[in-house]
Amino acid sequence: MGTVVDDAASVEFHDFFERHYSELARLAQLLSGESDAADDLAADALLALWHRWDRVRAADHPVAYARGVVANLARGRIRSAVRERRRITLVWSQREDRSENPDVPGMVDVQEALRRLPFRKRACVVLRHSFDLSEKDTALTLGVSVGTVKSQTSKGMAELQRLLGPREAPRADDKWFGPGRNLVRLHGI
């Protein structure tokens, strides 16, 4: 049987889990681009938080700490996937079935465009525009400076616009993402 402190910590963690699991899973999905892996990444992050719960609950911003853990796990998953793709590409590069002019779709959806962004740009764009985090909270979550968040978000949005083709320029209040939506521009819907 646990002590009173252990029981209090357990109740506190359970409350944290209930309040933030969905948000962390959504963040994992947007950062990794894999809806199937989102629950696993969020669960792995929360398990890591539970193992360090004394440190997490004493932190100034436990949710930012949790987001940072999710971001790091997503980054690791992406790196693993990239290494695997490189291995597969090396094996298949020996083949001569290459197409010189592949049929590129005329319009790339936002989710695909996000996958093409480097991780830090993607993380900044997602945290700023999907989670409505301030520059300061985004910087805290990713462990970078506010200036880095500003530049990476700006560059990421510019790259998304380039990848998505000519469209109406987004306004500052546009939301490109949302829960239950296939990552579409939400302004005016």
XYZ file of N, CA, C and O in Angstrom:
756
model
N 0.835 -1.170 0.000
C 0.000 0.000 0.000
C 0.885 1.239 0.000
O 1.872 1.308 0.710
N 0.525 2.252 -0.805
C 1.334 3.451 -0.932
C 1.160 4.390 0.233
O 0.249 4.268 1.042
N 2.065 5.341 0.323
C 1.958 6.347 1.370
C 0.981 7.424 0.946
O 0.528 7.462 -0.200
N 0.697 8.337 1.855
C -0.212 9.443 1.543
C 0.376 10.295 0.424
O -0.326 10.715 -0.488
N 1.691 10.499 0.454
C 2.345 11.291 -0.585
C 2.215 10.592 -1.935
O 1.904 11.203 -2.941
N 2.437 9.261 -1.958
C 2.310 8.512 -3.205
C 0.891 8.593 -3.742
O 0.681 8.742 -4.938
N -0.108 8.481 -2.845
C -1.497 8.558 -3.272
C -1.815 9.944 -3.816
O -2.503 10.073 -4.825
N -1.317 10.979 -3.174
C -1.550 12.342 -3.644
C -0.900 12.559 -5.006
O -1.500 13.160 -5.905
N 0.307 12.062 -5.163
C 1.003 12.191 -6.453
C 0.254 11.433 -7.532
O 0.117 11.909 -8.667
N -0.251 10.263 -7.181
C -1.002 9.458 -8.141
C -2.278 10.168 -8.584
O -2.595 10.208 -9.775
N -2.989 10.747 -7.643
C -4.220 11.494 -7.969
C -3.876 12.715 -8.822
O -4.558 13.004 -9.809
N -2.807 13.394 -8.458
C -2.392 14.578 -9.207
C -2.000 14.202 -10.640
O -2.367 14.883 -11.596
N -1.266 13.108 -10.790
C -0.880 12.670 -12.131
C -2.108 12.254 -12.937
O -2.218 12.585 -14.118
N -3.014 11.527 -12.313
C -4.238 11.101 -12.998
C -5.007 12.323 -13.505
O -5.490 12.325 -14.645
N -5.090 13.365 -12.694
C -5.768 14.599 -13.105
C -5.036 15.241 -14.285
O -5.657 15.674 -15.264
N -3.699 15.279 -14.217
C -2.895 15.822 -15.311
C -3.138 15.018 -16.589
O -3.336 15.579 -17.664
N -3.140 13.701 -16.451
C -3.377 12.805 -17.584
C -4.736 13.112 -18.215
O -4.840 13.278 -19.429
N -5.774 13.173 -17.424
C -7.128 13.419 -17.929
C -7.233 14.766 -18.646
O -7.908 14.876 -19.663
N -6.577 15.782 -18.112
C -6.662 17.120 -18.701
C -5.840 17.272 -19.969
O -6.202 18.056 -20.847
N -4.739 16.545 -20.095
C -3.791 16.849 -21.171
C -3.546 15.722 -22.172
O -2.872 15.958 -23.176
N -4.069 14.533 -21.956
C -3.788 13.429 -22.865
C -4.223 13.738 -24.298
O -3.455 13.539 -25.234
N -5.438 14.223 -24.472
C -5.941 14.487 -25.830
C -5.082 15.513 -26.547
O -4.762 15.356 -27.733
N -4.714 16.559 -25.841
C -3.875 17.602 -26.441
C -2.523 17.034 -26.844
O -2.020 17.308 -27.939
N -1.933 16.207 -25.972
C -0.622 15.633 -26.270
C -0.700 14.651 -27.438
O 0.201 14.603 -28.275
N -1.789 13.901 -27.528
C -1.964 12.980 -28.654
C -2.131 13.763 -29.952
O -1.591 13.374 -30.997
N -2.875 14.864 -29.901
C -3.052 15.695 -31.098
C -1.721 16.300 -31.525
O -1.379 16.331 -32.712
N -0.949 16.779 -30.563
C 0.373 17.320 -30.861
C 1.252 16.242 -31.500
O 1.915 16.489 -32.514
N 1.226 15.043 -30.950
C 2.024 13.940 -31.495
C 1.615 13.637 -32.931
O 2.460 13.402 -33.789
N 0.316 13.664 -33.192
C -0.170 13.370 -34.549
C 0.295 14.441 -35.528
O 0.755 14.132 -36.617
N 0.200 15.694 -35.126
C 0.588 16.774 -36.032
C 2.095 16.809 -36.259
O 2.553 17.106 -37.364
N 2.866 16.513 -35.235
C 4.319 16.537 -35.386
C 4.843 15.326 -36.149
O 5.753 15.448 -36.961
N 4.260 14.163 -35.884
C 4.761 12.954 -36.539
C 4.107 12.721 -37.889
O 4.661 12.040 -38.741
N 2.902 13.281 -38.083
C 2.169 13.054 -39.314
C 1.547 11.667 -39.376
O 1.070 11.253 -40.413
N 1.544 10.964 -38.266
C 1.025 9.600 -38.216
C -0.061 9.503 -37.156
O 0.230 9.485 -35.965
N -1.307 9.430 -37.595
C -2.400 9.352 -36.619
C -2.358 8.042 -35.844
O -2.731 8.006 -34.672
N -1.900 6.970 -36.468
C -1.819 5.682 -35.776
C -0.805 5.709 -34.632
O -0.976 5.021 -33.629
N 0.236 6.477 -34.779
C 1.296 6.518 -33.778
C 1.032 7.552 -32.681
O 1.692 7.528 -31.643
N 0.075 8.432 -32.890
C -0.148 9.543 -31.957
C -0.461 9.060 -30.542
O 0.116 9.556 -29.565
N -1.358 8.105 -30.417
C -1.706 7.600 -29.085
C -0.503 6.953 -28.406
O -0.287 7.129 -27.205
N 0.271 6.202 -29.179
C 1.461 5.561 -28.607
C 2.475 6.595 -28.133
O 3.052 6.455 -27.059
N 2.702 7.624 -28.952
C 3.654 8.669 -28.564
C 3.178 9.399 -27.311
O 3.974 9.670 -26.400
N 1.890 9.734 -27.260
C 1.350 10.431 -26.080
C 1.451 9.530 -24.847
O 1.841 9.995 -23.764
N 1.133 8.257 -25.007
C 1.224 7.328 -23.877
C 2.670 7.162 -23.414
O 2.940 7.159 -22.197
N 3.598 7.050 -24.358
C 5.011 6.944 -23.990
C 5.485 8.194 -23.257
O 6.248 8.106 -22.291
N 5.025 9.357 -23.730
C 5.405 10.612 -23.077
C 4.852 10.656 -21.652
O 5.568 11.029 -20.712
N 3.601 10.272 -21.487
C 3.004 10.302 -20.152
C 3.644 9.277 -19.221
O 3.801 9.536 -18.021
N 4.048 8.146 -19.759
C 4.768 7.170 -18.943
C 6.102 7.755 -18.472
O 6.469 7.632 -17.300
N 6.804 8.424 -19.379
C 8.066 9.072 -19.000
C 7.820 10.153 -17.951
O 8.608 10.300 -17.009
N 6.720 10.887 -18.104
C 6.381 11.922 -17.114
C 6.083 11.291 -15.754
O 6.473 11.830 -14.716
N 5.369 10.167 -15.761
C 5.040 9.506 -14.498
C 6.317 9.082 -13.768
O 6.427 9.236 -12.553
N 7.297 8.568 -14.517
C 8.556 8.139 -13.896
C 9.328 9.314 -13.294
O 10.144 9.104 -12.397
N 9.069 10.506 -13.777
C 9.750 11.714 -13.271
C 8.738 12.681 -12.659
O 8.945 13.886 -12.681
N 7.623 12.153 -12.183
C 6.520 13.013 -11.769
C 6.923 14.014 -10.696
O 6.469 15.155 -10.713
N 7.788 13.649 -9.764
C 8.210 14.608 -8.741
C 8.865 15.827 -9.371
O 8.609 16.958 -8.957
N 9.707 15.605 -10.383
C 10.350 16.717 -11.081
C 9.352 17.506 -11.921
O 9.389 18.731 -11.971
N 8.457 16.776 -12.610
C 7.495 17.422 -13.507
C 6.548 18.310 -12.720
O 6.307 19.460 -13.076
N 5.999 17.795 -11.636
C 5.022 18.578 -10.876
C 5.670 19.778 -10.189
O 4.995 20.751 -9.894
N 6.962 19.729 -9.968
C 7.667 20.860 -9.367
C 8.095 21.892 -10.412
O 8.495 23.006 -10.063
N 7.979 21.540 -11.681
C 8.398 22.452 -12.761
C 7.464 23.658 -12.818
O 6.298 23.589 -12.425
N 7.986 24.757 -13.340
C 7.181 25.966 -13.493
C 6.057 25.763 -14.499
O 4.976 26.304 -14.343
N 6.316 24.985 -15.535
C 5.345 24.766 -16.610
C 5.277 23.277 -16.947
O 5.859 22.835 -17.944
N 4.551 22.488 -16.159
C 4.507 21.043 -16.418
C 3.954 20.684 -17.795
O 4.404 19.719 -18.405
N 2.996 21.445 -18.298
C 2.426 21.138 -19.618
C 3.474 21.391 -20.705
O 3.593 20.615 -21.647
N 4.242 22.459 -20.561
C 5.308 22.730 -21.529
C 6.339 21.604 -21.487
O 6.832 21.172 -22.532
N 6.643 21.130 -20.304
C 7.572 20.002 -20.161
C 7.020 18.783 -20.891
O 7.737 18.110 -21.633
N 5.727 18.522 -20.699
C 5.075 17.379 -21.358
C 5.104 17.538 -22.874
O 5.372 16.575 -23.606
N 4.822 18.736 -23.363
C 4.866 18.970 -24.815
C 6.274 18.735 -25.350
O 6.454 18.212 -26.446
N 7.266 19.157 -24.579
C 8.651 18.937 -24.989
C 8.991 17.461 -25.092
O 9.689 17.036 -26.011
N 8.484 16.659 -24.152
C 8.714 15.216 -24.199
C 8.064 14.640 -25.454
O 8.671 13.830 -26.169
N 6.829 15.055 -25.751
C 6.150 14.574 -26.959
C 6.938 14.984 -28.202
O 7.141 14.173 -29.114
N 7.395 16.226 -28.236
C 8.162 16.702 -29.394
C 9.437 15.881 -29.574
O 9.775 15.496 -30.699
N 10.128 15.574 -28.493
C 11.350 14.779 -28.593
C 11.061 13.354 -29.052
O 11.806 12.789 -29.863
N 9.986 12.769 -28.537
C 9.621 11.416 -28.980
C 9.225 11.408 -30.454
O 9.582 10.494 -31.196
N 8.478 12.427 -30.874
C 8.081 12.521 -32.287
C 9.321 12.689 -33.169
O 9.426 12.074 -34.230
N 10.247 13.520 -32.730
C 11.488 13.718 -33.486
C 12.238 12.402 -33.630
O 12.720 12.061 -34.717
N 12.323 11.643 -32.551
C 12.993 10.345 -32.607
C 12.303 9.390 -33.563
O 12.955 8.666 -34.314
N 10.976 9.405 -33.556
C 10.221 8.539 -34.468
C 10.467 8.940 -35.923
O 10.632 8.086 -36.793
N 10.491 10.239 -36.174
C 10.746 10.729 -37.530
C 12.148 10.341 -37.982
O 12.345 9.880 -39.109
N 13.114 10.511 -37.109
C 14.489 10.145 -37.459
C 14.604 8.659 -37.780
O 15.290 8.268 -38.727
N 13.919 7.833 -36.996
C 13.932 6.392 -37.265
C 13.313 6.092 -38.625
O 13.834 5.269 -39.386
N 12.203 6.760 -38.917
C 11.529 6.543 -40.201
C 12.419 6.986 -41.362
O 12.487 6.319 -42.396
N 13.111 8.105 -41.178
C 14.001 8.602 -42.232
C 15.136 7.615 -42.470
O 15.471 7.305 -43.620
N 15.714 7.093 -41.392
C 16.787 6.103 -41.550
C 16.265 4.862 -42.285
O 16.942 4.327 -43.161
N 15.064 4.416 -41.927
C 14.485 3.248 -42.591
C 14.245 3.529 -44.071
O 14.536 2.694 -44.926
N 13.708 4.710 -44.388
C 13.479 5.059 -45.798
C 14.792 5.091 -46.569
O 14.845 4.674 -47.721
N 15.836 5.598 -45.946
C 17.148 5.633 -46.622
C 17.645 4.228 -46.919
O 18.183 3.971 -47.996
N 17.454 3.318 -45.960
C 17.874 1.936 -46.198
C 17.085 1.328 -47.352
O 17.655 0.665 -48.221
N 15.790 1.550 -47.361
C 14.943 1.024 -48.439
C 15.338 1.646 -49.766
O 15.443 0.959 -50.788
N 15.588 2.949 -49.769
C 15.986 3.639 -50.995
C 17.289 3.076 -51.536
O 17.435 2.897 -52.750
N 18.234 2.779 -50.653
C 19.498 2.196 -51.104
C 19.275 0.859 -51.788
O 19.878 0.569 -52.820
N 18.381 0.047 -51.223
C 18.106 -1.249 -51.823
C 17.422 -1.076 -53.168
O 17.801 -1.694 -54.157
N 16.420 -0.205 -53.232
C 15.643 -0.046 -54.462
C 16.323 0.833 -55.495
O 15.934 0.842 -56.656
N 17.354 1.584 -55.095
C 18.031 2.449 -56.062
C 18.783 1.638 -57.115
O 19.129 2.155 -58.167
N 19.015 0.370 -56.823
C 19.678 -0.503 -57.782
C 18.791 -0.804 -58.982
O 19.259 -1.187 -60.031
N 17.483 -0.622 -58.810
C 16.531 -0.937 -59.868
C 16.515 0.153 -60.929
O 16.797 1.295 -60.656
N 16.124 -0.198 -62.133
C 16.093 0.732 -63.248
C 14.682 1.229 -63.583
O 14.479 1.837 -64.608
N 13.689 0.970 -62.715
C 12.303 1.343 -63.004
C 11.993 2.801 -62.649
O 10.936 3.081 -62.141
N 12.849 3.706 -62.886
C 12.615 5.094 -62.499
C 11.826 5.832 -63.556
O 12.010 5.632 -64.747
N 10.993 6.714 -63.088
C 10.221 7.559 -63.986
C 10.879 8.938 -64.026
O 11.135 9.526 -62.984
N 11.156 9.431 -65.224
C 11.828 10.725 -65.328
C 10.905 11.881 -64.994
O 11.320 12.868 -64.437
N 9.654 11.784 -65.360
C 8.693 12.857 -65.101
C 7.515 12.314 -64.302
O 6.473 12.014 -64.858
N 7.689 12.212 -62.989
C 6.587 11.675 -62.198
C 5.385 12.614 -62.241
O 5.522 13.823 -62.410
N 4.203 12.046 -62.127
C 2.973 12.813 -62.115
C 2.787 13.420 -60.726
O 2.416 12.753 -59.780
N 3.077 14.706 -60.592
C 2.970 15.385 -59.305
C 1.574 15.965 -59.178
O 1.111 16.660 -60.072
N 0.869 15.666 -58.106
C -0.470 16.218 -57.944
C -0.432 17.740 -57.952
O 0.503 18.347 -57.444
N -1.487 18.337 -58.498
C -1.563 19.791 -58.603
C -1.685 20.479 -57.265
O -1.234 21.597 -57.099
N -2.295 19.813 -56.339
C -2.493 20.443 -55.027
C -2.041 19.490 -53.922
O -2.384 18.342 -53.918
N -1.240 19.990 -53.031
C -0.743 19.186 -51.920
C -1.517 19.618 -50.675
O -1.609 20.796 -50.387
N -2.076 18.657 -49.965
C -2.833 19.059 -48.771
C -1.894 19.491 -47.653
O -0.699 19.218 -47.670
N -2.430 20.148 -46.682
C -1.625 20.736 -45.618
C -0.880 19.666 -44.830
O 0.289 19.848 -44.483
N -1.522 18.542 -44.574
C -0.858 17.496 -43.804
C 0.385 16.977 -44.517
O 1.432 16.815 -43.908
N 0.288 16.773 -45.808
C 1.448 16.329 -46.578
C 2.517 17.418 -46.590
O 3.713 17.137 -46.467
N 2.087 18.656 -46.738
C 3.041 19.769 -46.738
C 3.749 19.858 -45.388
O 4.960 20.107 -45.336
N 3.025 19.647 -44.303
C 3.647 19.670 -42.979
C 4.728 18.596 -42.863
O 5.788 18.842 -42.295
N 4.453 17.412 -43.377
C 5.437 16.327 -43.318
C 6.727 16.699 -44.029
O 7.787 16.169 -43.709
N 6.625 17.580 -44.984
C 7.807 17.951 -45.771
C 8.654 19.019 -45.084
O 9.779 19.270 -45.508
N 8.113 19.655 -44.061
C 8.876 20.668 -43.338
C 9.889 19.992 -42.417
O 9.602 18.949 -41.844
N 11.045 20.602 -42.242
C 11.982 20.101 -41.228
C 11.302 20.150 -39.852
O 10.415 20.973 -39.610
N 11.733 19.279 -38.960
C 11.034 19.112 -37.692
C 10.840 20.418 -36.924
O 9.754 20.703 -36.443
N 11.878 21.221 -36.765
C 11.751 22.423 -35.940
C 10.749 23.401 -36.535
O 9.949 23.988 -35.822
N 10.766 23.567 -37.856
C 9.773 24.448 -38.491
C 8.371 23.895 -38.280
O 7.436 24.630 -37.954
N 8.218 22.592 -38.472
C 6.905 21.950 -38.301
C 6.414 22.129 -36.871
O 5.257 22.485 -36.630
N 7.297 21.885 -35.913
C 6.909 22.002 -34.504
C 6.487 23.430 -34.174
O 5.478 23.645 -33.498
N 7.227 24.412 -34.647
C 6.879 25.817 -34.386
C 5.537 26.178 -35.014
O 4.684 26.793 -34.368
N 5.327 25.785 -36.257
C 4.066 26.089 -36.942
C 2.895 25.420 -36.221
O 1.870 26.047 -35.959
N 3.048 24.152 -35.879
C 1.967 23.415 -35.220
C 1.652 24.012 -33.856
O 0.486 24.260 -33.519
N 2.681 24.247 -33.054
C 2.435 24.775 -31.712
C 1.852 26.190 -31.747
O 0.963 26.519 -30.962
N 2.327 27.011 -32.663
C 1.833 28.396 -32.736
C 0.433 28.469 -33.338
O -0.430 29.173 -32.833
N 0.194 27.743 -34.433
C -1.054 27.929 -35.177
C -2.118 26.887 -34.886
O -3.290 27.131 -35.139
N -1.742 25.739 -34.388
C -2.752 24.743 -34.058
C -3.093 24.781 -32.574
O -4.237 24.643 -32.197
N -2.076 24.986 -31.756
C -2.296 24.990 -30.322
C -2.397 26.404 -29.750
O -2.572 26.565 -28.548
N -2.277 27.406 -30.603
C -2.374 28.808 -30.188
C -1.430 29.151 -29.038
O -1.759 29.954 -28.172
N -0.260 28.531 -29.023
C 0.716 28.863 -27.989
C 1.390 30.180 -28.348
O 1.603 30.486 -29.525
N 1.749 30.900 -27.339
C 2.502 32.132 -27.566
C 3.917 31.756 -28.017
O 4.330 30.598 -27.908
N 4.642 32.748 -28.505
C 6.029 32.489 -28.902
C 6.830 32.007 -27.696
O 7.650 31.099 -27.801
N 6.567 32.613 -26.547
C 7.286 32.248 -25.328
C 6.981 30.801 -24.924
O 7.890 30.037 -24.605
N 5.695 30.405 -24.953
C 5.334 29.040 -24.581
C 5.879 28.025 -25.586
O 6.283 26.931 -25.211
N 5.881 28.390 -26.857
C 6.445 27.511 -27.878
C 7.941 27.330 -27.637
O 8.459 26.216 -27.704
N 8.630 28.426 -27.341
C 10.068 28.362 -27.059
C 10.336 27.486 -25.839
O 11.252 26.659 -25.843
N 9.512 27.649 -24.815
C 9.657 26.855 -23.597
C 9.441 25.371 -23.892
O 10.196 24.514 -23.431
N 8.441 25.060 -24.688
C 8.136 23.676 -25.040
C 9.272 23.022 -25.806
O 9.635 21.881 -25.540
N 9.837 23.751 -26.760
C 10.875 23.175 -27.623
C 12.290 23.361 -27.085
O 13.243 22.829 -27.653
N 12.421 24.166 -26.032
C 13.752 24.399 -25.480
C 14.633 25.240 -26.385
O 15.832 24.994 -26.494
N 14.015 26.223 -27.064
C 14.748 27.119 -27.955
C 14.426 28.557 -27.560
O 13.574 28.808 -26.714
N 15.068 29.514 -28.211
C 14.810 30.918 -27.903
C 13.547 31.397 -28.609
O 13.094 30.797 -29.590
N 12.997 32.502 -28.119
C 11.818 33.108 -28.738
C 12.159 33.539 -30.166
O 11.347 33.389 -31.084
N 13.364 34.036 -30.374
C 13.795 34.426 -31.717
C 13.797 33.253 -32.689
O 13.409 33.395 -33.850
N 14.222 32.096 -32.200
C 14.197 30.895 -33.034
C 12.767 30.536 -33.404
O 12.477 30.193 -34.548
N 11.857 30.635 -32.434
C 10.444 30.347 -32.705
C 9.913 31.291 -33.768
O 9.250 30.869 -34.721
N 10.227 32.582 -33.639
C 9.748 33.568 -34.614
C 10.261 33.242 -36.015
O 9.491 33.204 -36.976
N 11.559 33.005 -36.129
C 12.130 32.771 -37.465
C 11.663 31.439 -38.048
O 11.316 31.367 -39.226
N 11.624 30.381 -37.226
C 11.219 29.078 -37.736
C 9.738 29.052 -38.112
O 9.357 28.425 -39.098
N 8.909 29.764 -37.347
C 7.482 29.836 -37.680
C 7.291 30.599 -38.983
O 6.545 30.164 -39.870
N 7.975 31.709 -39.116
C 7.859 32.518 -40.330
C 8.333 31.733 -41.553
O 7.650 31.680 -42.584
N 9.490 31.101 -41.434
C 10.023 30.317 -42.546
C 9.137 29.112 -42.844
O 8.926 28.756 -44.008
N 8.615 28.482 -41.793
C 7.736 27.333 -41.981
C 6.454 27.707 -42.694
O 6.001 27.000 -43.606
N 5.836 28.826 -42.313
C 4.608 29.275 -42.962
C 4.883 29.636 -44.423
O 4.080 29.327 -45.305
N 6.017 30.286 -44.673
C 6.366 30.636 -46.053
C 6.564 29.369 -46.890
O 6.105 29.292 -48.040
N 7.206 28.371 -46.303
C 7.426 27.124 -47.034
C 6.102 26.390 -47.269
O 5.883 25.821 -48.340
N 5.206 26.422 -46.280
C 3.883 25.812 -46.474
C 3.143 26.489 -47.611
O 2.533 25.826 -48.452
N 3.183 27.816 -47.647
C 2.517 28.540 -48.728
C 3.107 28.152 -50.080
O 2.382 27.969 -51.053
N 4.423 28.012 -50.125
C 5.074 27.617 -51.377
C 4.650 26.201 -51.774
O 4.330 25.934 -52.925
N 4.634 25.297 -50.806
C 4.265 23.909 -51.082
C 2.804 23.753 -51.482
O 2.465 22.898 -52.296
N 1.962 24.584 -50.921
C 0.530 24.477 -51.192
C 0.119 25.215 -52.450
O -1.013 25.100 -52.888
N 1.019 25.976 -53.017
C 0.710 26.682 -54.255
C 0.016 28.003 -54.012
O -0.225 28.395 -52.874
N -0.311 28.706 -55.096
C -0.920 30.023 -54.932
C -2.302 29.913 -54.303
O -3.165 29.188 -54.772
N -2.458 30.620 -53.224
C -3.721 30.697 -52.502
C -3.821 32.085 -51.909
O -2.856 32.825 -51.882
N -4.962 32.370 -51.399
C -5.140 33.629 -50.679
C -4.159 33.628 -49.518
O -4.015 32.632 -48.811
N -3.464 34.719 -49.327
C -2.498 34.806 -48.238
C -3.228 34.685 -46.908
O -4.255 35.311 -46.697
N -2.708 33.861 -45.987
C -3.383 33.709 -44.702
C -3.279 34.973 -43.872
O -2.284 35.681 -43.919
N -4.328 35.252 -43.154
C -4.317 36.372 -42.218
C -3.793 35.866 -40.890
O -3.731 34.673 -40.646
N -3.443 36.797 -40.009
C -2.869 36.425 -38.720
C -3.827 35.583 -37.889
O -3.393 34.756 -37.092
N -5.144 35.752 -38.082
C -6.106 35.004 -37.272
C -6.539 33.695 -37.915
O -7.398 32.994 -37.393
N -5.944 33.318 -39.049
C -6.290 32.051 -39.697
C -5.800 30.882 -38.851
O -4.747 30.940 -38.239
N -6.577 29.827 -38.835
C -6.191 28.585 -38.173
C -6.101 27.525 -39.253
O -7.065 27.242 -39.946
N -4.934 26.928 -39.396
C -4.726 25.940 -40.452
C -5.039 24.536 -39.994
O -5.100 23.630 -40.791
N -5.196 24.330 -38.706
C -5.367 22.986 -38.214
C -6.531 22.945 -37.248
O -6.992 23.951 -36.769
N -6.954 21.769 -36.897
C -7.984 21.643 -35.878
C -8.287 20.196 -35.583
O -8.076 19.325 -36.412
N -8.786 19.948 -34.362
C -9.091 18.576 -33.998
C -10.199 18.031 -34.870
O -11.170 18.702 -35.162
N -10.033 16.809 -35.318
C -11.062 16.156 -36.106
C -11.142 16.637 -37.538
O -12.005 16.243 -38.299
N -10.246 17.522 -37.932
C -10.250 18.009 -39.302
C -8.997 17.506 -39.989
O -7.995 17.239 -39.359
N -9.047 17.427 -41.280
C -7.908 16.922 -42.036
C -6.933 18.055 -42.324
O -6.560 18.306 -43.449
N -6.562 18.779 -41.288
C -5.588 19.855 -41.387
C -5.896 20.811 -42.536
O -5.171 20.893 -43.508
N -6.987 21.474 -42.447
C -7.361 22.445 -43.454
C -7.437 23.813 -42.819
O -7.487 23.949 -41.605
N -7.443 24.831 -43.645
C -7.556 26.180 -43.141
C -8.936 26.338 -42.530
O -9.936 26.081 -43.171
N -8.994 26.789 -41.281
C -10.257 26.831 -40.567
C -10.912 28.203 -40.567
O -12.054 28.320 -40.169
N -10.205 29.221 -40.967
C -10.787 30.560 -40.923
C -12.002 30.636 -41.840
O -11.963 30.243 -42.980
N -13.080 31.130 -41.301
C -14.284 31.326 -42.111
C -15.133 30.092 -42.274
O -16.133 30.112 -42.998
N -14.808 28.987 -41.618
C -15.629 27.778 -41.754
C -16.655 27.756 -40.649
O -16.415 28.001 -39.538
